[in-house]
XYZ file of C-alpha atoms in Angstrom:
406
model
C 41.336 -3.876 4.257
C 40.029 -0.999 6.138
C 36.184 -0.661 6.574
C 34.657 2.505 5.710
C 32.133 3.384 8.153
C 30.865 6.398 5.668
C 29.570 4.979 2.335
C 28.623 7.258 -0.371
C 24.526 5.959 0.146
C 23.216 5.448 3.325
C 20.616 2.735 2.275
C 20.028 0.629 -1.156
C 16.965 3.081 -2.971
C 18.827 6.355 -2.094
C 18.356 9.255 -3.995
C 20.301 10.576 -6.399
C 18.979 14.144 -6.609
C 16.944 16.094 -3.637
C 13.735 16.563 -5.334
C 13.533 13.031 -6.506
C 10.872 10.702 -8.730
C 11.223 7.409 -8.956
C 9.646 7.146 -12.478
C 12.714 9.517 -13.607
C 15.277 7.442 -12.153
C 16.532 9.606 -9.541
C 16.336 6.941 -6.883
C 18.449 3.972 -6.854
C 16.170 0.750 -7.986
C 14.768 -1.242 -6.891
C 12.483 0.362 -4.289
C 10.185 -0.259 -1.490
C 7.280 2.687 -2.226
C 4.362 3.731 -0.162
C 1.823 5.799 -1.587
C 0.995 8.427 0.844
C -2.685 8.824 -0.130
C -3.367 4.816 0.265
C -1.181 5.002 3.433
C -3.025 7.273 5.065
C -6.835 5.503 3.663
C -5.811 2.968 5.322
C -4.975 4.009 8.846
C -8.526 6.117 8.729
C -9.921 3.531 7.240
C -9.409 1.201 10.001
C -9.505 3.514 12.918
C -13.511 4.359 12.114
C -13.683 0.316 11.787
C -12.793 -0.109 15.040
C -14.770 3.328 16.185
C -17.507 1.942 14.371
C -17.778 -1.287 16.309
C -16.626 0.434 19.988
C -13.714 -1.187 20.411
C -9.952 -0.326 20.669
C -7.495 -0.471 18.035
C -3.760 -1.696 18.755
C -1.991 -1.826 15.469
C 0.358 -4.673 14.906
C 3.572 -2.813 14.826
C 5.983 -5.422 13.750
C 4.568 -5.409 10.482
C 6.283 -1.784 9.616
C 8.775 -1.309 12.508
C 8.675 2.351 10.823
C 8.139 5.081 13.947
C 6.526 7.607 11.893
C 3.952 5.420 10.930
C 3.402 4.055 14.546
C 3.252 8.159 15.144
C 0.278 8.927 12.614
C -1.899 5.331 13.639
C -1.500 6.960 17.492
C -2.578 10.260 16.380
C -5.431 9.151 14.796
C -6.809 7.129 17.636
C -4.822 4.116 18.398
C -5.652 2.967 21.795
C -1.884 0.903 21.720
C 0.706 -0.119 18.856
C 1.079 -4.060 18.840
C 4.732 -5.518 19.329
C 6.188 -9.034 19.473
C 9.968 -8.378 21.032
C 11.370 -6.377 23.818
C 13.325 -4.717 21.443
C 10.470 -4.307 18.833
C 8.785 -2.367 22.451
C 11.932 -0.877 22.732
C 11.553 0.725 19.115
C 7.969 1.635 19.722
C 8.649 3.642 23.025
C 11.363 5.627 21.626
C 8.892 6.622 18.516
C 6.850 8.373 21.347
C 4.095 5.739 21.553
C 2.127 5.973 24.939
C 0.990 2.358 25.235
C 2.713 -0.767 24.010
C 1.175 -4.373 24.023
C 3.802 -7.009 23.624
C 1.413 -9.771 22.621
C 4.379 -12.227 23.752
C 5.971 -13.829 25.594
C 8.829 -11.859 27.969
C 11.449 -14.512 28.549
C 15.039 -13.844 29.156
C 17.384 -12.326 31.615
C 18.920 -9.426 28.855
C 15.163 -9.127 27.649
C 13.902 -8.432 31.196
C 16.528 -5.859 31.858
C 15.562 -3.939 28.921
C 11.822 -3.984 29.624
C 12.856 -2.883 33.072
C 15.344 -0.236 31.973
C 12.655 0.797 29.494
C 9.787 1.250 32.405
C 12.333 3.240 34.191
C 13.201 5.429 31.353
C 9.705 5.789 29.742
C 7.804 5.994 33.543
C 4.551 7.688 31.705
C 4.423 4.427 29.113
C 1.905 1.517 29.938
C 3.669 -1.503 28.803
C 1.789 -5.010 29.024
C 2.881 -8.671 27.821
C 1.696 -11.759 28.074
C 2.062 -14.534 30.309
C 1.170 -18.599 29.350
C 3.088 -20.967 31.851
C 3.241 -20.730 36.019
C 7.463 -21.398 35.432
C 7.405 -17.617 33.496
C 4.999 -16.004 35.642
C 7.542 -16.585 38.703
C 10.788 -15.892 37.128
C 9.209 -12.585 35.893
C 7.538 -11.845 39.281
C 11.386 -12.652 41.017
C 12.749 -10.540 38.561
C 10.244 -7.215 38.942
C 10.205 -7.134 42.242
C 14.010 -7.276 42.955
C 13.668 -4.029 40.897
C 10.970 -2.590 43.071
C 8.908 -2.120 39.990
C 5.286 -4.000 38.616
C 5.007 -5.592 35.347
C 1.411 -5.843 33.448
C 0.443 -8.980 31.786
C -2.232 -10.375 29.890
C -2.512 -14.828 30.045
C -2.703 -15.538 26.985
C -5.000 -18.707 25.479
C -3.823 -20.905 22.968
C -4.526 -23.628 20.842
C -3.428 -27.354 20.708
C -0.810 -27.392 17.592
C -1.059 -23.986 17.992
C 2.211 -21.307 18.895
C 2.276 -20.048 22.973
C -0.962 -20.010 25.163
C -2.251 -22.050 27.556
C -3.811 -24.744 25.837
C -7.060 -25.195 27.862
C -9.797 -22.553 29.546
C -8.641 -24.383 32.817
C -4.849 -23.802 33.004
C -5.654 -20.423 31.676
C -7.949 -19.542 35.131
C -5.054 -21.578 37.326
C -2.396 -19.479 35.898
C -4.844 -15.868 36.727
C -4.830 -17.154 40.414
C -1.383 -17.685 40.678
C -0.580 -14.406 39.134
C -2.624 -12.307 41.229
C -1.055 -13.409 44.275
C 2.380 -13.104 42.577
C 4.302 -9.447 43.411
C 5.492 -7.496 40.724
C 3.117 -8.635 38.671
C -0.129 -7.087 37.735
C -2.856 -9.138 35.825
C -4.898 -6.629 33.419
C -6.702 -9.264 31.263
C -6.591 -12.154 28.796
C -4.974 -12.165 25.304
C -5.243 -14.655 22.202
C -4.587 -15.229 18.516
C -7.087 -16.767 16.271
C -5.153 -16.713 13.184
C -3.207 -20.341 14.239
C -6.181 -21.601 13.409
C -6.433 -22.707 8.987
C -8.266 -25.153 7.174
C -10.797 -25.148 4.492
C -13.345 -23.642 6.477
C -11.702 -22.310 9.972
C -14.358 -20.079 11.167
C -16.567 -22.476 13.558
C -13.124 -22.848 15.323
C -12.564 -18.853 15.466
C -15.456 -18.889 17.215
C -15.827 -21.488 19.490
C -12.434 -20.149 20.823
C -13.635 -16.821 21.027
C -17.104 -17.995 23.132
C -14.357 -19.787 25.190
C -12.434 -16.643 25.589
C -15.410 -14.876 26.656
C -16.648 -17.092 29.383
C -12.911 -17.315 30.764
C -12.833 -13.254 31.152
C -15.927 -13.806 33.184
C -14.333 -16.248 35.342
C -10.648 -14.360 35.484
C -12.296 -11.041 35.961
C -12.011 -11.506 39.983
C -8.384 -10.963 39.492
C -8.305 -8.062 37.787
C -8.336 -4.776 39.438
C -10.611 -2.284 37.090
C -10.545 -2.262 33.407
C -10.099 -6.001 31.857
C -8.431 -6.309 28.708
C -9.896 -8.560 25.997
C -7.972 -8.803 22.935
C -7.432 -10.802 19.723
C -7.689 -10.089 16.410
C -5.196 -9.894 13.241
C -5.761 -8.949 9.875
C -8.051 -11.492 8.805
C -11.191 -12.137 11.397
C -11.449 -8.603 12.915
C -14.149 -8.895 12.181
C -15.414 -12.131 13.673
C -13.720 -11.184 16.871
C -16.193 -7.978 17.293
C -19.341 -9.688 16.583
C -18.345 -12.564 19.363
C -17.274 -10.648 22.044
C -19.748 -7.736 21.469
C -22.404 -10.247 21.612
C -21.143 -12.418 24.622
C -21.460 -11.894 28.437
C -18.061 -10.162 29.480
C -16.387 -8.094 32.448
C -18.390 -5.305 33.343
C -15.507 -3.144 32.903
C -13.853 -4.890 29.723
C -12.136 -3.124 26.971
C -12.447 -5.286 23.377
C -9.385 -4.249 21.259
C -8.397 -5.366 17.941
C -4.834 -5.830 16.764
C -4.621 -5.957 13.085
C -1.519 -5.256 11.182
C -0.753 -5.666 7.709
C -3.970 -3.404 6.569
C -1.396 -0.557 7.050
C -0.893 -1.278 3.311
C -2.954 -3.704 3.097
C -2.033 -6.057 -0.481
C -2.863 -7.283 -3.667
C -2.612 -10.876 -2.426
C -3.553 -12.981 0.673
C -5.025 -9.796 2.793
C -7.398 -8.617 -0.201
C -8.330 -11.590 -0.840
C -9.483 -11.563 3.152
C -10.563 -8.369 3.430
C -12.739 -9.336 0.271
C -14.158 -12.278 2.337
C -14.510 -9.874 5.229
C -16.462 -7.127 3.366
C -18.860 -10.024 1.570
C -20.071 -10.873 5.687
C -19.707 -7.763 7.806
C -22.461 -5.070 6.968
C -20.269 -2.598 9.039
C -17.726 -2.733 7.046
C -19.619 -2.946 3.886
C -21.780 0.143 4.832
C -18.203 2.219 5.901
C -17.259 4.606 3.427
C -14.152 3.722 1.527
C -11.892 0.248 2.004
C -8.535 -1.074 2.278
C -6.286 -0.022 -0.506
C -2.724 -1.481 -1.572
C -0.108 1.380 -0.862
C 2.881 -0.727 -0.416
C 4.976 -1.374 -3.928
C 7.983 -2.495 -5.355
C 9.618 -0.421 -8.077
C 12.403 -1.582 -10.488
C 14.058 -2.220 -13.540
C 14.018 -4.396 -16.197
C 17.541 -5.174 -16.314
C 17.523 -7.614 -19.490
C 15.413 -9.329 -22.140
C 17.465 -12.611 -22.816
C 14.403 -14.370 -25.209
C 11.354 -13.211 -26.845
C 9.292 -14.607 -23.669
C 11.405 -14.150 -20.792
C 12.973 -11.271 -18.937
C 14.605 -10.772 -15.840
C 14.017 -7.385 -13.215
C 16.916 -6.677 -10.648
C 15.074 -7.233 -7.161
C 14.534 -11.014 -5.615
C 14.550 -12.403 -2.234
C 16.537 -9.825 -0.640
C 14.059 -7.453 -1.455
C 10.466 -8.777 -1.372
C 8.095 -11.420 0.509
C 7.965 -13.911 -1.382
C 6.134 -17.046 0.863
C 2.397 -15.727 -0.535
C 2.914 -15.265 -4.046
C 5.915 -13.238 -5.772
C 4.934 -9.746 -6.500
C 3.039 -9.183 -9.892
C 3.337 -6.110 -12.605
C 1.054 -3.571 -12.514
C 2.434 -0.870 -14.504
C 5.066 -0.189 -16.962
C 6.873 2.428 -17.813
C 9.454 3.889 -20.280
C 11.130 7.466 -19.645
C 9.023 8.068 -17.080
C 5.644 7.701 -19.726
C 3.075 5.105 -18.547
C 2.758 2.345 -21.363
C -0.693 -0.151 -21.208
C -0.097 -3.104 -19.818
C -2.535 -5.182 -20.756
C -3.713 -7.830 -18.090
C -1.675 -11.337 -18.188
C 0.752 -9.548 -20.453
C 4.206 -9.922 -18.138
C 3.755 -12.743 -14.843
C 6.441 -13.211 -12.243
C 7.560 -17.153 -12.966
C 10.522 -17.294 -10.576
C 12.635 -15.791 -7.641
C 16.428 -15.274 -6.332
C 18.290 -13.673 -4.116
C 18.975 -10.670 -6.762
C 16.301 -11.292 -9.678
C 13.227 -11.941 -10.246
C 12.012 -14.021 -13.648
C 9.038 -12.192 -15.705
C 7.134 -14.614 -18.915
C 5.750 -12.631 -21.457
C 3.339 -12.785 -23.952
C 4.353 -13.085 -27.384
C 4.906 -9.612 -29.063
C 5.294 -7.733 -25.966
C 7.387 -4.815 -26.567
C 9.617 -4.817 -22.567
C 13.079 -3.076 -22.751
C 16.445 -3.099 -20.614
C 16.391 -0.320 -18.744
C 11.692 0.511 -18.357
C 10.461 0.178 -14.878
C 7.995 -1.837 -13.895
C 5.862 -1.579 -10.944
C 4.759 -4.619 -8.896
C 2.629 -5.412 -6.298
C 3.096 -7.448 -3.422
C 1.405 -10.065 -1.291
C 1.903 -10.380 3.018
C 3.541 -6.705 3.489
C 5.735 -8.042 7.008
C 8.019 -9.740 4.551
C 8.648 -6.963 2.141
C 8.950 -4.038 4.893
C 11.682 -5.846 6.859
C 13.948 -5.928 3.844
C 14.537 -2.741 3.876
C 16.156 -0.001 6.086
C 14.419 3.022 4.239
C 11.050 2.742 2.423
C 10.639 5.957 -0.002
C 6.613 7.696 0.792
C 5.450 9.003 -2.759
C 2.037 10.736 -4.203
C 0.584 9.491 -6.789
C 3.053 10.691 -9.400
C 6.347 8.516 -7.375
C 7.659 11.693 -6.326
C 9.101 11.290 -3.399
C 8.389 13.414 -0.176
C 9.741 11.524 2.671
C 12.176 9.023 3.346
C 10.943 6.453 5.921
C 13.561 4.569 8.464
C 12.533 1.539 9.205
C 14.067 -0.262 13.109
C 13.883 -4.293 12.451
């Protein structure tokens, strides 16, 4: 059988009619919705955090992959946007971004080329990555040099148990010295990520390997020429990583940034539960004006009502994160007409690949054919299901179709 290369819908929530609402059913469902008015909180919100504390803000990109998002966090004062791939940098230049942090690893012949190829291309972008081993640091340097071009890097300190990152304070200031006598290379600081680190109570370890951090800029800071980066920082000690490094003796010339990603849409799960924890200790962030909203949902139908207590929507796996919690109801409706959903009234009980199983309460008047609207938990998972995310107001009419690049 011949393949047709032009189907009738170019992703799985298209639109059926040009001036489309989801609550009407012009849009294919399920769907992957952003509310423009949360989006948008969000990215401000965050930006005057980091403002706030005077440091810079590098957006973890990966979590959207979505360029015209990566466009708007630049525009409102991103000092970088955050990748983890060559191509994921790849993605980022060619969304116009000026500076792009690869907090990773750059290992591979292909991978090298296309960082190269990309340096060549995009001459005005600064491009960093980081470095953890001696054995990477000379292929790389080999590699660059044949090319007559200089790569940044940041070493990056790890953790025992932990993912890359050189594993003590000491191999971290052995690997400095042997990369600033390395050409093609150019050492611009030192990178980590404290969210390896879990347990009942992982803060006291957050720290200590932030003090550590600290002291090892001071020590590495001989071999780096001007500005020294200092970085760490996800979505759930931003927090914790200002107040250290503020506090701590540093580079004269060091630059603290942040790289947070998921509070793009922040959640109704595991990140507001941290950003809860986060407001509760941080009188910055408590005293800011406004928080982190949820913007990112998933919209769909019920497609049948087998028992009294059990129904089943048409999204699953495919379509969702599912690793912190399956996404939860949060509004129903019925020819477009919001009905009360009272709280406990329909739970997500169980997930596959094409639905999802809702228990309700006895009594509970749900219909083939109503939409309900979830929300999700960890928004990396959801966003990379999807090609095309659908940005709505308020009311789920839609305004803008948003291409994702995973």
């Amino acid at each position: 059988m011949k393949y047709q290369s032009e189907m009738l819908v170019p992703h799985k929530s298209a639109l059926m009619n040009p001036c489309a609402n989801v609550l009407n059913e012009d849009v294919c469902l399920p769907a992957a919705v952003i509310k423009k008015a949360a989006l948008m909180n969000n990215i401000d919100w965050m930006q005057r955090y980091a403002n706030a504390r005077g440091v810079s803000l590098i957006p973890h990109g990966k979590t959207t992959m979505t360029p015209a998002i990566f466009q708007w966090q630049q525009r409102a004062g991103a000092w970088a946007i955050g990748v983890g791939s060559a191509w994921q940098a790849n993605a980022a230049m060619a969304s116009g971004i000026q500076r792009v942090l690869m907090a990773n690893q750059l290992v591979g012949k292909a991978n090298m080329q296309l960082i190269s190829r990309l340096k060549s291309h995009y001459a005005e972008v600064d491009f960093i990555c980081c470095i953890d081993s001696l054995a990477n640091a000379r292929t790389l340097s080999a590699f660059f040099r044949q090319q007559n071009q200089v790569l940044d890097v940041l070493v990056e300190l790890g953790v025992v148990g932990g993912r890359c990152g050189c594993r003590s304070t000491d191999s971290a200031l052995a690997l400095a010295a042997e990369i600033a006598n390395l050409p093609g290379l150019r050492l611009r600081g030192l990178e980590l990520y404290e969210g390896v680190l879990h347990g009942d109570n992982p803060q006291p370890q957050v720290e200590a390997l932030l003090r550590d951090a600290a002291t090892l800029a001071c020590q590495m800071a001989a071999y780096v020429d001007g500005e020294f980066i200092l970085t760490g920082a996800g979505s759930v000690w931003y927090d914790v990583v200002c107040n250290s490094w503020l506090a701590a003796e540093k580079p004269a010339q060091c630059r603290i940034a942040i790289r947070p990603g998921c509070y793009i849409t922040h959640d109704q799960g595991i990140y507001h539960q941290a950003q809860q924890r986060l407001i509760e200790r941080d009188p910055i962030a408590c005293e800011l004006a406004g928080d982190l909203v949820s913007a990112l949902e998933l919209v769909a139908m019920v497609q049948s009502v087998p028992e009294n207590h059990r129904a089943v929507v048409n999204f699953g796996k495919r379509d969702c994160a599912f690793d912190a919690g399956l996404p939860q109801p949060v509004a129903h409706y019925r020819h477009g007409t919001a009905l009360p959903l009272p709280a406990g009234a329909i739970s997500s009980i169980g997930i596959m690949d094409q639905h999802c199983m809702l228990s309700l309460t006895p009594g509970y008047d749900l219909q083939p054919g109503d939409i309900l609207v979830f929300g999700t938990s960890h928004p990396c998972l959801t966003f990379d299901k999807w090609k095309t995310l659908l940005l709505v107001d308020d009311g789920y009419q839609v305004e803008q179709q948003l291409e994702t690049l995973f």
